Amino acid sequence: MSLAKQAVQLAYNPGITPSDGGLPGLAVLKEVMGSINLFAIILVVGALAVSAGVWAWGHHSGGHQAEANGKKGVLVAAGAALLLGAANGVVEFFSALGTQVH
């Protein structure tokens, strides 16, 4: 096979695009993923509350290690909340970016 034919084979577009309604149970899967996202957000709220409590306790008791761990926990929980809230937008952004690759 010549080099030109190999290059054409590498650039071949299979023509596959995401479509709604292709498989049964798509609506159920969307509901399940939404519920998992909700539970994760609820867990993050709990983690944020616990971390803030550890931070406050460490600050008022002079426990520098507990205070530092509480700060880290608050930052991690805030980051997780940001990612969970932005999950749809992040996936949509990179999916749209991926469709521009030729």
Coordinates of C-alpha atoms in Angstrom, one line a residue:
M1 CA 0.0 0.0 0.0
S2 CA 1.4 3.4 -1.0
L3 CA 2.0 6.2 1.5
A4 CA -0.7 8.3 0.0
K5 CA -3.3 5.5 0.5
Q6 CA -2.2 5.0 4.1
A7 CA -2.6 8.8 4.7
V8 CA -6.1 8.6 3.2
Q9 CA -7.0 5.7 5.5
L10 CA -5.8 7.7 8.5
A11 CA -8.0 10.7 7.5
Y12 CA -11.1 8.5 7.0
N13 CA -14.2 9.9 8.6
P14 CA -16.4 7.0 9.9
G15 CA -19.4 9.4 10.1
I16 CA -20.3 8.6 13.7
T17 CA -22.1 11.3 15.7
P18 CA -24.0 11.2 19.0
S19 CA -27.7 10.9 18.5
D20 CA -30.7 11.0 20.9
G21 CA -33.0 8.0 21.0
G22 CA -30.5 5.6 19.6
L23 CA -30.8 3.1 22.5
P24 CA -33.7 2.3 24.8
G25 CA -33.3 3.5 28.3
L26 CA -31.6 6.8 27.5
A27 CA -34.0 8.8 29.6
V28 CA -33.5 6.5 32.5
L29 CA -29.7 6.8 32.2
K30 CA -30.0 10.6 32.2
E31 CA -32.2 10.4 35.4
V32 CA -29.7 8.1 37.1
M33 CA -26.7 10.4 36.2
G34 CA -28.7 13.4 37.4
S35 CA -29.4 11.6 40.7
I36 CA -25.8 10.7 41.1
N37 CA -24.8 14.3 40.6
L38 CA -27.4 15.4 43.2
F39 CA -26.1 12.9 45.8
A40 CA -22.5 14.1 45.1
I41 CA -23.5 17.7 45.6
I42 CA -25.2 16.8 48.9
L43 CA -22.1 14.9 50.0
V44 CA -19.9 17.9 49.1
V45 CA -22.2 20.2 51.3
G46 CA -21.6 17.8 54.2
A47 CA -17.8 17.7 53.5
L48 CA -17.7 21.5 53.4
A49 CA -19.6 21.8 56.7
V50 CA -17.3 19.3 58.4
S51 CA -14.1 20.9 57.0
A52 CA -15.3 24.4 58.1
G53 CA -15.9 23.0 61.5
V54 CA -12.4 21.4 61.7
W55 CA -10.9 24.7 60.5
A56 CA -12.8 26.7 63.2
W57 CA -11.9 24.1 65.9
G58 CA -8.3 24.1 64.9
H59 CA -8.1 27.9 64.9
H60 CA -9.7 28.3 68.3
S61 CA -7.9 25.4 70.0
G62 CA -4.5 26.3 68.6
G63 CA -4.3 23.1 66.6
H64 CA -2.4 24.3 63.6
Q65 CA -2.5 20.9 61.8
A66 CA -6.3 20.7 62.2
E67 CA -6.6 24.2 61.0
A68 CA -4.5 23.5 57.9
N69 CA -6.5 20.3 57.2
G70 CA -9.8 22.2 57.6
K71 CA -8.6 24.8 55.1
K72 CA -7.6 22.1 52.6
G73 CA -10.9 20.4 53.1
V74 CA -12.9 23.6 52.4
L75 CA -10.9 24.2 49.2
V76 CA -11.3 20.6 48.0
A77 CA -15.0 20.7 48.7
A78 CA -15.4 24.1 46.9
G79 CA -13.5 22.7 43.9
A80 CA -15.6 19.6 43.8
A81 CA -18.8 21.7 44.0
L82 CA -17.5 23.8 41.1
L83 CA -16.8 20.8 39.0
L84 CA -20.1 19.1 39.8
G85 CA -22.1 22.2 39.0
A86 CA -20.2 22.8 35.8
A87 CA -20.1 19.1 34.7
N88 CA -22.6 19.6 31.9
G89 CA -21.0 22.7 30.6
V90 CA -17.5 21.2 30.7
V91 CA -18.5 18.1 28.8
E92 CA -20.5 20.1 26.3
F93 CA -17.5 22.5 25.8
F94 CA -15.0 19.7 25.1
S95 CA -17.5 17.7 23.0
A96 CA -18.0 20.8 20.8
L97 CA -14.3 21.4 20.7
G98 CA -13.7 17.7 19.7
T99 CA -16.1 18.1 16.7
Q100 CA -13.9 20.8 15.3
V101 CA -10.9 18.4 15.0
H102 CA -10.5 17.2 11.4

